[in-house]
Amino acid sequence: MSASSTLPQPPATAEVVATLDIDLDERLNFTSDRIVLTPREIRHGERAWPLSTKLSLTHHDHAGVGTLELSDGERLLAAWRYTLGRNPAALKFEREFNRWKECLTSGKPPAEPAETKCPICQAPIPPDEEECPNCARELHTPPSTWVLLRLWRFAVPYKGMLFAGFLLTLAATAATLVPPYLTMPLMDDVLIPYQNGQPIDWAKVAWLLGGLLGAALLAWALGWARTYILALVSERIGADLRTTTYEHLLKLSLEYFGGKRTGDLMARIGSETDRINVFLSLHLLDFATDVLMIAMTAVILFSIHPWLALITLLPLPIIAWLIHIVRDKLRTGFEQIDRVWAEVTSVLADTIPGIRVVKAFAQEAREAQRFREANRHNLEVNDRLNRVWSLFAPTVGLLTEVGVLVVWVFGIWLIAKDTITVGVLTAFLAYISRFYTRLDSMSRIVSVTQKAAAGAKRIFDILDHVSSVPEPKTPAPLPPVKGGIEIDDVHFRYGNRAILRGVSLTIRPGEMIGLVGHSGSGKSTLVNLICRFYDVSEGAIRVEGVDLRNVPVAEWRRHIGLVLQEPFLFFGTIAENIAYGKPNATREEIVAAARAAHAHEFILKQPFGYDSLVGERGQSLSGGERQRISIARALLIDPKILILDEATSAVDTETEFEIQQALNNLIRGRTTIAIAHRLSTLRRADRLVVMDRGQIVEIGHHDELMEKQGHYWRLYMAQSKQLDAPPPLGAEEEAA
Amino acid sequence: MNFQLTRNAFGRLVLTTAEGAVHEGVVPVRAFALTAPEEDIALVSAEGKELVWLPTLEGLPEATRALIREELARREFMPEIRRIVAVSSFATPSTWTVDTDRGPTTLVLKSEDDIRRLKGPGSLLIADSQGIHYLIRDRRALDAASQKLLKRFL
Ligand SMILES: Nc1ncnc2c1ncn2[C@@H]1O[C@H](COP(=O)(O)OP(=O)(O)OP(=O)(O)O)[C@@H](O)[C@H]1O
Ligand SMILES: [Mg+2]
């Protein structure tokens, strides 16, 4: 078959039914190109392939590259490659192709395509777009750099107090500016006349000194009130920030946690919120006071003597310019320090829970080295920053010294010319000494602001993150759950790796499904999707006819009792752990659940029975004991759907049998999905579902599947062989 | 050598073992894709079973070697960043305009955590929002402007 069509070229424009913009060429170099589907043919540049029933399009992807292949049943005609961002377009192209191919056989015009919905927000996608315009945009907009201003959101509830604090700041600052002003009459009207031979006017002295004392007392009282109120507010803002961030973090999907390190998240929520807090309560307050002080001082100085004021304020623009120069350097530096700091905590968060492995392999020295390395990195970054920073503060100091000197020179000259009095110069000097010390502390605000901004950015990184299993915008009420689950052509990928490929399964209410298959075949992944820890990439999971993505997440999960492959217990007592999903459970309920899970007896052996502590992550219990507690935990909430992912893998066969017995009573009336490698565990299952590399390969009852002599049979035989005699090394593979 | 490798009309690799077993859709996989890409290559069947282990490609017939290399080149996609032209912002998510050995493109960095330090000095692996991995072989060998941009994210 020749590549270029012999048919007359159809009028192109109106007839195009689908296009695919491909962005990679044969050798995987970036290009931009387009293939076009018309009702009659597929075109790519000069080449065209007329539609025929023999043609078929298939797509697959690997390592972030999708491939769309066109073949005619005998050989490959063409292959197009694209990055996965184009995947929705490619799928649509394929759909359209199949739709039009079908009408070649049926002769009927194609049916209208079903309305497609965004897999993320469930909004219908306009027919001419492949991706949901809302969700595609969200991902790519970076947060604004004016992060600190965004903290305002947390300040709003305290507006009133903040305003009061501001007024107090204003008043307190004004009060501190009174004393230097009073030195002027003290000099000019009292001391200097006295030197010139006039007696001291004691009444006036008392009046002036009283004023000095009064101003000081007033400033003290106002300052106290202001600091107290604002510290109160900032502490609350800090706490709100911390809890809001944590609450948000808890709502994020497992996918988010998969990509994050515990130490990093802990650093963000712990120390960085605190840093912002200190910034708000201490530095920002100081800064506001400083600015007010400088503004007021400037006004006073100008009102006394404009020229001298001008000279006094001269270093100000120079300092502003300096600040501007170092600011950028500092900000990036502080961001880096934060990240390095997170690295240091991450090493700890990594090693301490794994301390048994570290010791077992005698790797203490290596771990210490890793920590030292992280610290060295920390030092390096800090050193670089300090080089800039250490120069900055003394420079500001020098400038202020020079400033004072200039004021002296100019002042003496003005006095010599009799333009100003000694009192004015004294007042000026009193003012600027305050003024410059403030300036010095003000320049420090640069570094703390940048630190806080870097911290704020990292916190808003969390807050801005939209969960990848979002709550539906318009949640559909979850109808009474009977336990049926409909899995409809589900595809799923972690990153760019396809894990599930077209899984369809309808689970009837009350049915027990045994899920078996090789390690890594996607069993736990399917369970994760049913629990909606992740959202499907394609297809849908429905309960009682409603798409899981349309119902409130928490409400759905309340119906699921889940026993995980790796049981996790929280620090606390055994009873608390069993009652985790139902904190108000009675003691009878707890004991009943523990009995059912065959945990009761070993719990009684613990020193305080149900009140014994389990240690962090349940360290003080054996693997099988932990599993039984987590079974009890799942049973206690009396779920409609029970999911047991290798729930009994770590207990001995006899105990497993006993748990089985107990479970049999409990399973009745509940939908149960049980995953097990020990196939004997699943003999009671109504249906066994065999998975292999992300697909369901066999469904049926034990006997049926044994008769078939397919995948299940091979798995089963391999195990029974194992039971009879330990197989030689490598036999496992053979059986696989 | 005790196997034969050919390409069929569908563009798939076909491996015939010495015993005469025929496997269609064989794929070569690098066992150490980052640390030793040229050594330890496995030929894996479509079902994911290892068929042949090649500690090195040396000593294979030229045609076989070419087929393997071709298939690797076709399957692997790890553009190497040569230059960072611009970044949309220093806060993530950030869109980078880069020059790679496979031509210019843009990538979206979702968070700084997607930059992974590799063993080699200065070498980095950057995962973009679509799961494509970009390699920076040695960041100190980039031009000054690129280094400066990159540093903001490290
Ligand atoms: N968070 C993750 N990120 C990336 N890949 C993952 C993740 N979790 C699982 N996988 C991959 O998905 C595949 C299926 O994993 P899954 O846990 O579903 O297997 P399984 O059938 O439960 O196996 P097992 O019987 O060993 O528990 C595996 O190849 C695994 O490497
Ligand atoms: Mg599993």
PDB file of N, CA, C and O in Angstrom, chain A residues 649-671:
ATOM      1  N   SER A 649      -0.805 -11.825  56.662  1.00  0.00           N
ATOM      2  CA  SER A 649       0.415 -12.393  56.102  1.00  0.00           C
ATOM      3  C   SER A 649       1.472 -12.654  57.163  1.00  0.00           C
ATOM      4  O   SER A 649       2.345 -13.477  56.986  1.00  0.00           O
ATOM      5  N   ALA A 650       1.377 -11.929  58.294  1.00  0.00           N
ATOM      6  CA  ALA A 650       2.455 -12.045  59.264  1.00  0.00           C
ATOM      7  C   ALA A 650       2.105 -12.906  60.467  1.00  0.00           C
ATOM      8  O   ALA A 650       2.814 -12.906  61.446  1.00  0.00           O
ATOM      9  N   VAL A 651       0.982 -13.612  60.380  1.00  0.00           N
ATOM     10  CA  VAL A 651       0.661 -14.484  61.512  1.00  0.00           C
ATOM     11  C   VAL A 651       0.867 -15.939  61.091  1.00  0.00           C
ATOM     12  O   VAL A 651       0.859 -16.257  59.915  1.00  0.00           O
ATOM     13  N   ASP A 652       1.033 -16.797  62.081  1.00  0.00           N
ATOM     14  CA  ASP A 652       1.262 -18.205  61.748  1.00  0.00           C
ATOM     15  C   ASP A 652      -0.010 -18.817  61.196  1.00  0.00           C
ATOM     16  O   ASP A 652      -1.112 -18.273  61.337  1.00  0.00           O
ATOM     17  N   THR A 653       0.125 -19.967  60.574  1.00  0.00           N
ATOM     18  CA  THR A 653      -0.998 -20.560  59.862  1.00  0.00           C
ATOM     19  C   THR A 653      -2.166 -20.850  60.791  1.00  0.00           C
ATOM     20  O   THR A 653      -3.312 -20.676  60.419  1.00  0.00           O
ATOM     21  N   GLU A 654      -1.860 -21.266  61.983  1.00  0.00           N
ATOM     22  CA  GLU A 654      -2.942 -21.616  62.887  1.00  0.00           C
ATOM     23  C   GLU A 654      -3.736 -20.377  63.294  1.00  0.00           C
ATOM     24  O   GLU A 654      -4.961 -20.361  63.253  1.00  0.00           O
ATOM     25  N   THR A 655      -3.021 -19.353  63.684  1.00  0.00           N
ATOM     26  CA  THR A 655      -3.701 -18.108  64.042  1.00  0.00           C
ATOM     27  C   THR A 655      -4.488 -17.584  62.851  1.00  0.00           C
ATOM     28  O   THR A 655      -5.607 -17.112  62.996  1.00  0.00           O
ATOM     29  N   GLU A 656      -3.879 -17.684  61.677  1.00  0.00           N
ATOM     30  CA  GLU A 656      -4.573 -17.207  60.491  1.00  0.00           C
ATOM     31  C   GLU A 656      -5.897 -17.947  60.341  1.00  0.00           C
ATOM     32  O   GLU A 656      -6.932 -17.343  60.063  1.00  0.00           O
ATOM     33  N   PHE A 657      -5.833 -19.248  60.562  1.00  0.00           N
ATOM     34  CA  PHE A 657      -7.041 -20.048  60.437  1.00  0.00           C
ATOM     35  C   PHE A 657      -8.094 -19.564  61.425  1.00  0.00           C
ATOM     36  O   PHE A 657      -9.268 -19.411  61.096  1.00  0.00           O
ATOM     37  N   GLU A 658      -7.644 -19.274  62.627  1.00  0.00           N
ATOM     38  CA  GLU A 658      -8.583 -18.797  63.636  1.00  0.00           C
ATOM     39  C   GLU A 658      -9.179 -17.450  63.257  1.00  0.00           C
ATOM     40  O   GLU A 658     -10.383 -17.222  63.399  1.00  0.00           O
ATOM     41  N   ILE A 659      -8.324 -16.566  62.762  1.00  0.00           N
ATOM     42  CA  ILE A 659      -8.835 -15.261  62.326  1.00  0.00           C
ATOM     43  C   ILE A 659      -9.850 -15.466  61.214  1.00  0.00           C
ATOM     44  O   ILE A 659     -10.918 -14.850  61.190  1.00  0.00           O
ATOM     45  N   GLN A 660      -9.514 -16.353  60.314  1.00  0.00           N
ATOM     46  CA  GLN A 660     -10.427 -16.671  59.219  1.00  0.00           C
ATOM     47  C   GLN A 660     -11.799 -17.079  59.748  1.00  0.00           C
ATOM     48  O   GLN A 660     -12.813 -16.577  59.299  1.00  0.00           O
ATOM     49  N   GLN A 661     -11.758 -17.995  60.691  1.00  0.00           N
ATOM     50  CA  GLN A 661     -13.003 -18.461  61.283  1.00  0.00           C
ATOM     51  C   GLN A 661     -13.827 -17.290  61.796  1.00  0.00           C
ATOM     52  O   GLN A 661     -15.015 -17.181  61.530  1.00  0.00           O
ATOM     53  N   ALA A 662     -13.135 -16.443  62.536  1.00  0.00           N
ATOM     54  CA  ALA A 662     -13.829 -15.303  63.117  1.00  0.00           C
ATOM     55  C   ALA A 662     -14.320 -14.363  62.036  1.00  0.00           C
ATOM     56  O   ALA A 662     -15.437 -13.850  62.083  1.00  0.00           O
ATOM     57  N   LEU A 663     -13.483 -14.163  61.047  1.00  0.00           N
ATOM     58  CA  LEU A 663     -13.862 -13.234  59.978  1.00  0.00           C
ATOM     59  C   LEU A 663     -15.083 -13.748  59.234  1.00  0.00           C
ATOM     60  O   LEU A 663     -15.929 -12.966  58.808  1.00  0.00           O
ATOM     61  N   ASN A 664     -15.168 -15.040  59.089  1.00  0.00           N
ATOM     62  CA  ASN A 664     -16.272 -15.589  58.326  1.00  0.00           C
ATOM     63  C   ASN A 664     -17.612 -15.094  58.838  1.00  0.00           C
ATOM     64  O   ASN A 664     -18.518 -14.813  58.072  1.00  0.00           O
ATOM     65  N   ASN A 665     -17.725 -14.994  60.146  1.00  0.00           N
ATOM     66  CA  ASN A 665     -18.965 -14.475  60.696  1.00  0.00           C
ATOM     67  C   ASN A 665     -19.146 -13.011  60.326  1.00  0.00           C
ATOM     68  O   ASN A 665     -20.239 -12.555  60.037  1.00  0.00           O
ATOM     69  N   LEU A 666     -18.024 -12.305  60.369  1.00  0.00           N
ATOM     70  CA  LEU A 666     -18.116 -10.864  60.171  1.00  0.00           C
ATOM     71  C   LEU A 666     -18.283 -10.489  58.715  1.00  0.00           C
ATOM     72  O   LEU A 666     -18.861  -9.471  58.383  1.00  0.00           O
ATOM     73  N   ILE A 667     -17.752 -11.334  57.860  1.00  0.00           N
ATOM     74  CA  ILE A 667     -17.798 -11.022  56.443  1.00  0.00           C
ATOM     75  C   ILE A 667     -19.230 -11.062  55.922  1.00  0.00           C
ATOM     76  O   ILE A 667     -19.587 -10.336  55.021  1.00  0.00           O
ATOM     77  N   ARG A 668     -20.030 -11.908  56.570  1.00  0.00           N
ATOM     78  CA  ARG A 668     -21.400 -12.053  56.115  1.00  0.00           C
ATOM     79  C   ARG A 668     -22.081 -10.680  56.064  1.00  0.00           C
ATOM     80  O   ARG A 668     -22.041  -9.914  57.017  1.00  0.00           O
ATOM     81  N   GLY A 669     -22.695 -10.393  54.916  1.00  0.00           N
ATOM     82  CA  GLY A 669     -23.419  -9.126  54.810  1.00  0.00           C
ATOM     83  C   GLY A 669     -22.530  -7.954  54.452  1.00  0.00           C
ATOM     84  O   GLY A 669     -22.999  -6.839  54.259  1.00  0.00           O
ATOM     85  N   ARG A 670     -21.240  -8.170  54.382  1.00  0.00           N
ATOM     86  CA  ARG A 670     -20.354  -7.077  53.979  1.00  0.00           C
ATOM     87  C   ARG A 670     -19.694  -7.447  52.675  1.00  0.00           C
ATOM     88  O   ARG A 670     -19.396  -8.600  52.431  1.00  0.00           O
ATOM     89  N   THR A 671     -19.430  -6.433  51.891  1.00  0.00           N
ATOM     90  CA  THR A 671     -18.592  -6.656  50.728  1.00  0.00           C
ATOM     91  C   THR A 671     -17.161  -6.768  51.235  1.00  0.00           C
ATOM     92  O   THR A 671     -16.715  -5.940  52.016  1.00  0.00           O
TER      93      THR A 671
END
